[in-house]
Amino acid sequence: MPLSSVPRAAILPLLLAGAFCAKADPLPPSLDQPYPGTIRMKIDASDTARNIFRIHETIPVKPGKLTLLYPQWVTAQHGPTGALHQLAGLKVSANGKAVAWKRDPLNVYAFQVEVPKDAQALEVEYQHLSPTESSQGRIAVTPDILGIQWQSMTMYPAGYHTRRIPIQTTLTLPAGWQYGTALETAQRTGDEIQFKTTDLETFIDSPLFAGRYFKRFDLDPGAKVPVRLNIVADTAEALEAKPEQIELHRALVKQAYKLFDSQHYTHYDFLFALSEEFGGVGREHHQSSENGVKSNYFTEWSKTEAVRTLLPHEFTHSWNGKFRRPKGQDVPNFNTPLENSLLWVYEGQTQYWGQVLAARSGLVKASSVRDMIAATAATYANVQGRTWRPVVDTTNDPIISQRRPQVWPNWQRSEDYYSEGALIWLDVDTKIRELSGDKRSLDDFARGFFGVDNGVNVAKHYTFDDVVKALNAVQAFDWAPFLKKKVEETGPAPLDGLARAGWKLVYTDTQTEFLKGVEEQSKAANFQFSLGFSVTSEGKITSIVWDSLGFQAGLSGNTTLLAVNGRAYKAEALRAAITAAAKDKKPIDLLVKRGNDYRTVSLPYYGGLKYPRLERIEGTRDRLEAILQPVK
């Protein structure tokens, strides 16, 4: 009987039965022993006109059943974000003959093949289709720059720990392009680069940036362990860093060594893209990091201070997150789920040290870091989601949301373990200083916890109890209940560290110069602490605070602010209206558009403009100044 003539009611049970019969074939157990043979991979990355990477792998095999895996769980992204949707054209062969493959019906990252009896290797061909528009994902290829995250290019045999699978890769770049990576180069012939054989885990943890315009700076001249800044850019002009700017990056390396008193890499490579087209990125790796900002980083130095915490943050990750990793991140391969509950240490403390090292190196002024802390404190003091969701639960967000846009982020909460985590570690630092009479600090914890096994670049995993033990080695205290209260309970934002540092959060009617610059760069005006929302330069209302005045007036996403008190919207006009309302006590009328509907919203707000800043508490010790001072 033709399908079209069968009643839907009759089809549905059959479809459901078929669905419930489907089951995933169990993956073979992952063995911690050498894989028998070396994978040979060739990647052609020269097609920057269409952003297509062409891949060929030769995988040594034995006859019988074999499962090929495409990486699903990306460690630096903390979730199952593998770019499987960008894999295409998969073909498998052996001895010149096609070999059928079958995707597991439930574990779609697993591909099953039956290796022929006479085969010693499989030839695997496919393409990685890198986004050509931002709506498809982050742009990683432009006419002048490309970035390669190897997990997006790689398939590997199941059944072995990835650190025990050898791989040797050959890469073809566009003509004349230069590159930076933590991988060791065996040789370059023209535009073909052959990398030395390494294990699959190290390979995937060693991305590459390449570009038409490229420059490399030595950030630790004469050192036995090199640290290099590899820059790619849209133009040759964007590469022109002044000597004093590079010296500040060299100071970052020196201050990091004074803090951690160790190195856990044979060399370190910052991969740094300066571009209006290449997607912004900040991603940690053990011996390198991916970093992407706008092209004016060096050329308009006075405007880029807010993004100069990026390199300190990612550099810190070599110690915190890559060398020392939470026990839940100790997985045998890239298809085993990650357990994220200690990301408030992994990312939160890194966020803290990123700001501290930015100040200590001089990349960011200490006053600007204080403004960053003020903005963070004010934000979390107004995050209404804190009433129902503790910060530890936000460590699940990379799995739940995978960084997709949220409908009501102030209420739902996102990856708050980063910035709220930084406030927690400020609390810990100042507590140690207070209890020890300012003889000890979180610096001592950093040296003791991250500085162990100097020179070793194999991950050393830790538990919550290990963190508590290391803190007690610095300063005896009931650290376990102290930390659990901060991360596991709901309630007020963790601002005790501010007071202990000698500062308090206040609101004034004028912005600090730094935060004013941040607002100008973001092209959005922040009224969150007064009206309860922000407005982009195009008038789009964003970042609505749950249950704020704006929320109560019925404002939501997909709303455009057209006029303020009868005049076309401009940020200056709304600021003037807020200031006037504080004097004449007349409501502020907003003409807004949502979809095809227009309406006027009347806001009875008379509190004036409110912008956060830190203010000294008279008669207290300024511990924040001590924290941000360079270490001699």
XYZ file of C-alpha atoms in Angstrom:
632
model
C 0.000 0.000 0.000
C 1.360 3.438 -0.877
C 2.492 5.325 2.239
C 0.303 8.308 1.370
C -2.823 6.175 1.691
C -2.039 4.873 5.155
C -3.791 6.778 7.971
C -1.438 8.773 10.191
C -2.866 7.114 13.279
C -1.770 3.747 11.893
C 1.714 4.977 10.965
C 2.559 6.547 14.324
C 2.793 3.314 16.370
C 5.014 1.790 13.674
C 7.333 4.798 13.704
C 7.511 4.825 17.486
C 8.202 1.113 17.587
C 11.046 1.556 15.132
C 12.462 4.423 17.145
C 12.405 2.516 20.406
C 14.034 -0.513 18.783
C 17.047 1.556 17.787
C 19.949 1.201 20.151
C 23.528 2.325 20.231
C 26.200 -0.305 19.857
C 28.450 -0.077 22.915
C 31.846 1.413 22.233
C 34.827 -0.834 22.964
C 36.481 -0.060 26.308
C 39.226 2.553 26.004
C 42.600 0.899 26.607
C 45.503 2.768 28.169
C 48.051 1.142 25.881
C 49.782 2.127 22.633
C 47.694 2.051 19.482
C 49.240 -0.360 16.940
C 50.368 2.104 14.311
C 50.445 5.779 13.459
C 47.597 7.710 11.836
C 48.758 9.673 8.784
C 46.666 12.755 8.120
C 46.816 15.190 5.210
C 44.829 18.434 5.285
C 44.485 20.847 2.383
C 43.589 24.236 3.894
C 44.269 26.289 0.761
C 40.633 26.822 -0.283
C 40.010 30.108 1.536
C 37.636 31.225 -1.236
C 35.077 28.647 -0.079
C 36.316 27.851 3.468
C 36.608 24.134 2.731
C 39.192 21.904 4.400
C 39.891 18.621 2.566
C 41.111 15.798 4.779
C 42.610 12.381 4.089
C 43.501 9.982 6.876
C 45.345 6.680 6.644
C 44.468 4.670 9.759
C 46.293 1.384 10.558
C 43.690 -1.277 11.364
C 43.073 -4.979 11.846
C 40.279 -6.934 10.122
C 36.937 -6.939 11.871
C 34.592 -4.397 13.408
C 35.925 -0.897 13.940
C 34.294 2.281 15.231
C 35.583 5.649 14.084
C 34.800 8.559 16.389
C 34.404 12.234 15.595
C 35.281 14.365 18.680
C 32.169 15.443 20.590
C 33.356 16.785 23.963
C 35.683 19.746 23.503
C 37.638 20.300 26.719
C 38.297 24.032 26.354
C 34.605 24.581 25.560
C 33.463 22.412 28.498
C 30.681 20.741 26.553
C 29.566 18.474 23.674
C 30.208 21.105 21.021
C 32.049 19.083 18.378
C 31.381 20.470 14.892
C 29.828 17.276 13.499
C 27.334 19.316 11.483
C 30.270 20.644 9.447
C 31.536 17.175 8.451
C 30.717 16.139 4.855
C 31.727 13.833 2.021
C 32.775 10.866 4.167
C 34.252 7.999 2.138
C 36.095 4.953 3.471
C 38.190 2.514 1.448
C 40.779 -0.238 1.856
C 43.121 -1.615 -0.801
C 41.461 0.671 -3.335
C 37.963 -0.654 -2.705
C 35.099 1.174 -1.019
C 34.203 0.110 2.509
C 30.682 0.776 3.726
C 30.189 2.841 6.861
C 27.155 3.140 9.093
C 26.452 5.863 11.621
C 25.318 4.631 15.020
C 21.583 5.491 15.218
C 21.863 6.999 18.725
C 25.530 7.908 19.133
C 25.756 9.992 15.970
C 29.441 10.783 16.557
C 30.286 7.085 16.047
C 30.766 5.517 12.591
C 30.933 1.735 12.286
C 32.846 -0.107 9.580
C 33.728 -3.721 8.888
C 37.436 -3.844 8.017
C 38.081 -6.370 5.189
C 40.141 -9.463 5.977
C 43.099 -8.430 3.836
C 43.208 -4.759 4.950
C 45.992 -3.272 7.038
C 44.843 0.334 6.753
C 41.707 2.332 6.056
C 41.756 5.364 3.786
C 39.264 7.910 5.124
C 38.341 11.035 3.155
C 35.999 13.869 4.124
C 35.688 17.646 4.296
C 35.297 20.132 7.110
C 32.983 22.909 5.885
C 33.997 25.951 7.877
C 31.308 28.660 8.279
C 31.061 31.251 5.535
C 28.548 33.400 7.453
C 28.382 34.193 11.166
C 24.881 32.710 11.358
C 26.520 29.305 10.682
C 29.071 29.620 13.472
C 32.258 31.489 14.300
C 34.163 32.601 11.195
C 37.519 30.787 11.235
C 38.588 31.454 7.629
C 38.878 34.796 5.855
C 40.754 35.797 2.685
C 43.751 36.626 4.895
C 43.513 34.443 8.032
C 42.627 30.895 8.963
C 42.395 29.135 12.285
C 42.442 25.368 12.638
C 40.987 23.548 15.607
C 42.142 20.029 14.896
C 39.196 18.339 16.614
C 37.022 19.633 13.765
C 39.301 17.881 11.249
C 39.858 14.550 12.976
C 38.322 11.094 13.112
C 39.971 8.459 15.272
C 39.545 4.764 16.176
C 37.631 3.934 19.340
C 39.108 1.596 21.950
C 42.282 3.460 22.954
C 43.120 6.445 25.132
C 43.730 9.347 22.759
C 47.037 10.108 24.470
C 48.228 6.666 23.272
C 47.287 7.114 19.592
C 50.181 8.484 17.463
C 49.371 10.863 14.615
C 51.506 12.545 11.977
C 49.986 15.433 10.050
C 50.843 17.229 6.824
C 49.156 20.561 6.138
C 48.908 22.551 2.905
C 48.463 26.305 3.398
C 47.543 29.054 0.926
C 50.556 30.204 -1.064
C 53.111 32.107 0.991
C 51.207 32.123 4.267
C 53.018 31.856 7.602
C 51.703 30.107 10.702
C 51.956 29.692 14.442
C 51.241 26.546 16.486
C 52.539 24.612 19.466
C 53.079 21.596 17.193
C 56.684 20.809 16.293
C 57.487 21.251 12.603
C 59.474 18.483 10.934
C 59.924 20.300 7.625
C 58.325 22.781 5.260
C 58.452 22.354 1.501
C 56.838 25.277 -0.270
C 53.390 25.621 1.252
C 53.306 22.078 2.632
C 54.182 21.678 6.313
C 54.946 18.315 7.843
C 54.567 18.169 11.614
C 56.389 15.760 13.889
C 54.506 12.740 15.124
C 52.743 13.309 18.428
C 49.874 11.760 20.348
C 46.293 12.570 19.399
C 45.519 14.378 22.662
C 48.484 16.735 22.271
C 47.704 17.182 18.577
C 44.116 18.275 19.171
C 45.293 20.527 22.021
C 47.678 22.371 19.649
C 45.640 24.502 17.196
C 47.123 26.593 14.401
C 46.661 30.137 13.129
C 47.967 31.079 9.687
C 47.814 34.229 7.641
C 48.905 36.325 4.728
C 50.103 38.974 7.192
C 52.079 37.423 10.026
C 54.569 38.527 12.652
C 56.173 36.739 15.600
C 57.544 38.353 18.762
C 59.786 36.657 21.322
C 58.246 37.394 24.729
C 61.077 35.897 26.779
C 64.314 36.647 24.895
C 67.172 34.277 25.664
C 65.054 31.879 27.711
C 65.503 28.105 27.439
C 61.721 27.755 27.327
C 60.484 30.053 24.531
C 57.275 32.075 24.759
C 56.139 33.487 21.416
C 53.421 35.900 20.307
C 52.281 34.768 16.833
C 50.104 37.442 15.222
C 47.950 37.238 12.105
C 45.965 40.243 10.913
C 43.745 41.675 8.200
C 46.491 44.079 7.141
C 50.228 44.536 7.506
C 49.575 47.811 9.355
C 47.695 46.048 12.165
C 50.847 44.034 12.962
C 52.900 47.119 13.770
C 53.223 46.938 17.539
C 55.318 49.558 19.279
C 58.291 48.347 21.358
C 56.710 49.584 24.589
C 53.557 47.575 23.814
C 55.551 44.386 23.363
C 57.428 45.099 26.596
C 54.122 45.004 28.472
C 53.451 41.535 27.028
C 56.924 40.484 28.132
C 56.095 41.801 31.589
C 53.062 39.506 31.563
C 55.340 36.485 31.158
C 57.627 37.682 33.959
C 54.727 38.333 36.341
C 53.181 34.942 35.569
C 56.468 33.238 36.431
C 56.695 35.168 39.693
C 53.161 34.066 40.535
C 53.290 30.389 39.554
C 57.059 29.812 39.983
C 56.967 27.108 37.294
C 56.584 26.270 33.625
C 54.549 23.332 32.397
C 55.354 23.502 28.699
C 58.407 22.992 26.495
C 57.448 26.233 24.739
C 54.353 28.427 24.686
C 52.715 30.032 21.661
C 50.094 32.762 21.841
C 48.046 32.554 18.629
C 46.686 36.060 18.170
C 44.327 37.235 15.422
C 43.670 40.950 14.869
C 40.687 41.119 12.550
C 37.309 42.590 11.733
C 36.284 39.370 9.957
C 37.907 36.475 11.820
C 35.665 35.489 14.731
C 36.637 36.613 18.223
C 37.956 33.784 20.365
C 39.651 33.031 23.661
C 40.490 29.374 24.139
C 43.065 27.699 26.340
C 45.513 24.956 25.469
C 48.410 23.508 27.404
C 51.225 24.957 25.307
C 49.313 27.632 23.401
C 46.111 29.632 23.290
C 43.732 30.943 20.627
C 43.018 34.648 20.929
C 41.058 36.877 18.586
C 40.201 40.578 18.937
C 39.542 43.520 16.630
C 42.286 44.796 14.343
C 42.906 47.997 16.337
C 44.529 46.186 19.297
C 47.913 47.861 18.729
C 47.032 50.723 16.409
C 44.428 52.296 18.737
C 46.013 51.226 21.992
C 44.099 53.678 24.178
C 40.774 52.119 23.088
C 41.641 48.456 23.645
C 42.366 48.299 27.367
C 39.189 46.327 28.096
C 40.293 43.380 25.910
C 43.835 43.277 27.261
C 42.843 40.831 30.005
C 42.382 38.156 27.313
C 46.020 37.087 26.936
C 46.653 37.032 30.724
C 43.523 34.891 31.180
C 44.455 32.337 28.528
C 48.113 32.239 29.626
C 46.993 31.481 33.197
C 45.125 28.477 31.849
C 48.386 26.730 31.049
C 48.699 26.296 34.815
C 45.035 26.329 35.836
C 42.872 24.169 33.609
C 45.504 22.449 31.503
C 48.308 21.388 33.901
C 46.060 21.279 36.984
C 42.671 19.981 35.895
C 39.582 18.937 37.840
C 39.301 15.195 38.302
C 36.041 15.240 36.336
C 38.054 16.362 33.286
C 40.227 13.223 33.423
C 38.682 11.387 30.474
C 40.211 8.820 28.106
C 39.058 10.410 24.854
C 37.084 13.198 23.219
C 33.807 11.281 23.311
C 33.547 10.768 27.057
C 31.377 13.307 28.923
C 33.113 15.948 31.042
C 32.100 16.634 34.642
C 32.242 20.394 35.174
C 31.440 21.004 38.857
C 34.866 22.543 39.616
C 34.829 25.075 36.788
C 34.497 27.812 39.424
C 38.136 26.910 40.218
C 39.251 26.165 36.646
C 37.654 29.273 35.108
C 36.762 31.414 38.122
C 40.262 31.583 39.549
C 41.678 32.022 36.053
C 39.349 34.999 35.585
C 40.712 36.423 38.834
C 44.368 35.882 37.941
C 43.781 37.198 34.422
C 42.747 40.572 35.841
C 45.486 40.547 38.483
C 48.221 39.726 35.966
C 46.863 42.320 33.538
C 47.348 44.947 36.250
C 50.690 43.628 37.518
C 52.144 43.573 34.006
C 50.847 47.044 33.161
C 48.701 45.786 30.261
C 45.736 47.293 32.119
C 45.843 50.121 34.659
C 45.081 49.104 38.247
C 42.284 51.699 38.322
C 40.728 50.049 35.268
C 40.825 46.640 36.930
C 39.034 48.182 39.914
C 36.382 49.395 37.479
C 36.099 45.888 36.022
C 35.563 44.494 39.518
C 32.956 47.195 40.213
C 31.046 46.281 37.049
C 31.181 42.577 37.943
C 30.042 43.210 41.510
C 27.164 45.414 40.347
C 26.110 42.886 37.715
C 25.915 39.980 40.172
C 24.287 42.110 42.837
C 21.488 42.523 40.270
C 21.347 38.972 38.853
C 17.922 37.859 40.008
C 18.637 34.263 39.017
C 20.802 34.059 42.129
C 17.593 33.574 44.128
C 17.040 30.106 42.643
C 20.228 28.917 40.939
C 23.577 28.554 42.766
C 26.791 29.294 40.922
C 27.874 25.625 40.945
C 24.842 24.761 38.825
C 25.970 27.231 36.166
C 28.961 24.924 35.539
C 26.439 22.750 33.690
C 25.558 25.566 31.305
C 28.132 24.660 28.611
C 26.257 21.365 28.354
C 22.727 22.735 28.791
C 22.914 25.859 26.644
C 26.139 25.353 24.678
C 26.383 29.149 24.566
C 23.183 29.557 22.617
C 21.332 32.839 23.272
C 19.026 32.795 26.296
C 15.575 34.341 26.540
C 16.002 35.876 30.020
C 19.699 35.550 30.951
C 19.388 37.654 34.121
C 16.904 35.087 35.454
C 18.172 31.901 33.860
C 21.857 32.636 34.563
C 24.602 31.582 32.189
C 28.244 30.629 32.759
C 28.488 32.725 35.919
C 31.257 30.540 37.345
C 33.664 32.785 35.408
C 33.015 36.242 36.836
C 31.183 35.338 40.017
C 33.958 32.803 40.505
C 36.465 35.666 40.313
C 34.586 37.466 43.123
C 34.764 34.276 45.195
C 38.531 34.081 44.745
C 38.913 37.751 45.673
C 37.037 36.780 48.826
C 39.468 33.901 49.446
C 42.543 36.043 48.746
C 41.512 38.800 51.126
C 40.487 36.235 53.767
C 43.953 34.686 53.675
C 45.523 38.127 53.941
C 43.281 39.092 56.863
C 43.840 35.854 58.804
C 47.613 35.913 58.271
C 48.079 39.567 59.132
C 48.867 40.157 55.443
C 51.841 37.811 55.555
C 50.285 35.315 53.136
C 47.916 35.493 50.172
C 46.406 33.561 47.282
C 49.786 34.013 45.566
C 51.123 31.407 48.002
C 48.318 29.042 47.026
C 49.164 29.584 43.329
C 52.820 28.698 43.873
C 51.968 25.654 45.973
C 49.082 24.305 43.891
C 50.053 25.170 40.314
C 53.818 25.355 40.818
C 54.346 21.684 41.696
C 56.323 19.406 39.349
C 58.063 22.247 37.558
C 58.783 21.353 33.935
C 56.171 18.587 33.767
C 53.559 19.114 31.049
C 51.358 16.105 31.796
C 48.017 16.964 33.395
C 47.780 16.662 37.179
C 44.167 16.305 38.296
C 42.583 17.512 41.526
C 39.446 17.243 43.641
C 37.615 19.738 45.845
C 39.409 18.235 48.856
C 42.776 18.870 47.174
C 41.874 22.563 46.814
C 40.873 22.763 50.472
C 44.064 20.995 51.554
C 46.216 23.392 49.536
C 44.426 26.416 51.020
C 44.942 25.063 54.537
C 48.634 24.626 53.784
C 48.742 28.384 53.193
C 46.377 29.466 55.989
C 44.446 27.251 58.399
C 40.707 27.899 58.217
C 37.402 26.095 57.662
C 37.762 26.418 53.908
C 35.395 23.601 52.933
C 32.207 25.125 54.417
C 33.385 28.621 53.406
C 33.673 27.607 49.740
C 30.595 25.399 49.671
C 28.461 28.240 50.981
C 29.722 30.484 48.178
C 29.162 28.026 45.339
C 26.335 25.747 46.491
C 23.883 28.147 48.127
C 21.665 30.854 46.720
C 21.535 34.350 48.161
C 23.406 37.652 47.905
C 26.363 38.086 45.580
C 29.762 37.266 47.148
C 30.943 40.814 47.850
C 32.619 40.237 51.233
C 36.018 40.203 49.553
C 35.510 43.788 48.405
C 34.946 45.057 51.943
C 37.886 43.032 53.223
C 39.987 44.596 50.463
C 39.040 48.044 51.760
C 36.519 48.977 49.078
C 32.752 49.126 48.637
C 30.425 49.137 45.658
C 28.610 52.440 45.103
C 26.562 53.980 42.307
C 27.006 57.503 40.968
C 25.393 59.485 38.170
C 28.608 59.543 36.109
C 30.544 56.666 34.610
C 34.210 56.047 35.210
C 36.293 56.821 32.146
C 37.165 53.156 31.697
C 33.565 51.904 31.825
C 32.505 54.746 29.544
C 35.065 53.504 27.030
C 33.796 49.931 27.391
C 30.273 51.145 26.662
C 31.430 53.027 23.577
C 33.264 49.964 22.273
C 30.235 47.721 22.856
C 27.990 50.228 21.048
C 25.356 49.879 23.769
C 24.215 52.177 26.568
C 23.879 50.570 30.007
C 20.802 51.552 32.026
C 20.598 48.247 33.904
C 21.122 49.768 37.345
C 18.434 52.409 36.861
C 15.732 51.351 34.382
C 16.768 47.697 34.286
C 17.997 47.225 30.702
C 20.582 48.236 28.108
C 20.003 49.695 24.642
C 22.135 49.112 21.547
C 23.090 51.950 19.221
C 20.248 50.788 16.929
C 17.770 51.086 19.795
C 17.371 47.373 20.524
C 16.545 46.716 24.177
C 18.794 44.025 25.689
C 20.028 42.644 29.012
C 16.703 43.162 30.793
C 16.956 42.643 34.546
C 14.265 40.239 35.718
C 11.586 41.979 37.806
C 13.196 45.385 37.239
C 11.203 48.513 36.417
C 11.547 47.823 32.699
C 10.483 44.201 33.168
C 7.440 45.225 35.207
C 6.472 47.617 32.415
C 6.257 44.666 30.038
C 9.500 45.110 28.120
C 11.048 41.975 26.635
C 13.424 40.858 23.926
C 12.874 41.717 20.256
C 11.862 45.238 21.303
C 13.198 48.434 19.775
C 13.191 51.767 21.586
C 12.107 54.412 19.060
C 11.546 57.569 21.087
C 12.025 59.078 24.570
C 9.462 61.643 25.731
C 8.392 62.203 22.137
C 11.871 62.600 20.634
C 13.835 60.048 18.563
C 15.900 57.709 20.711
C 19.520 58.507 21.346
C 21.468 57.360 24.383
C 22.044 60.996 25.340
C 18.306 61.678 25.177
C 17.488 58.824 27.545
C 20.214 59.902 29.955
C 18.835 63.439 29.937
C 15.311 62.141 30.541
C 16.442 60.070 33.541
C 18.241 63.087 34.997
C 15.225 65.349 34.443
C 12.819 62.837 36.016
C 14.877 62.839 39.209
C 14.090 66.572 39.509
C 10.573 67.037 38.139
C 9.216 63.609 39.220
C 7.528 63.067 35.860
C 7.473 59.529 34.379
C 9.689 58.757 31.395
C 7.648 57.875 28.281
C 9.207 55.390 25.878
C 7.798 54.616 22.439
C 8.708 51.008 21.692
C 8.135 48.598 18.812
C 7.880 44.832 19.114
C 7.184 43.057 15.857
C 4.388 45.072 14.220
C 3.079 46.471 17.495
C 3.838 49.976 18.755
C 3.085 51.213 22.259
C 4.116 53.818 24.787
C 5.602 52.616 28.063
C 5.566 54.987 31.024
C 8.368 54.429 33.574
C 7.890 56.134 36.976
C 11.605 56.226 37.793
C 13.077 59.133 39.802
C 16.371 57.705 41.078
C 18.677 59.325 38.525
C 21.467 57.724 36.550
C 23.310 54.902 38.318
C 26.733 53.667 37.311
C 28.925 51.378 39.446
C 32.321 52.196 40.850
C 34.421 51.232 43.849
C 34.893 53.632 46.733
C 37.434 53.357 49.523
C 36.224 52.453 52.991
C 37.850 54.971 55.294
C 40.172 53.631 57.944
C 40.716 50.251 56.266
C 43.750 48.614 54.693
C 43.813 48.847 50.891
C 44.409 45.187 50.140
C 43.237 45.565 46.548
C 46.132 47.883 45.813
C 48.499 45.279 47.265
C 46.910 42.535 45.141
C 47.298 44.492 41.901
C 50.865 45.684 42.501
C 53.645 44.101 40.390
C 55.627 41.431 42.211
C 59.230 42.530 42.585
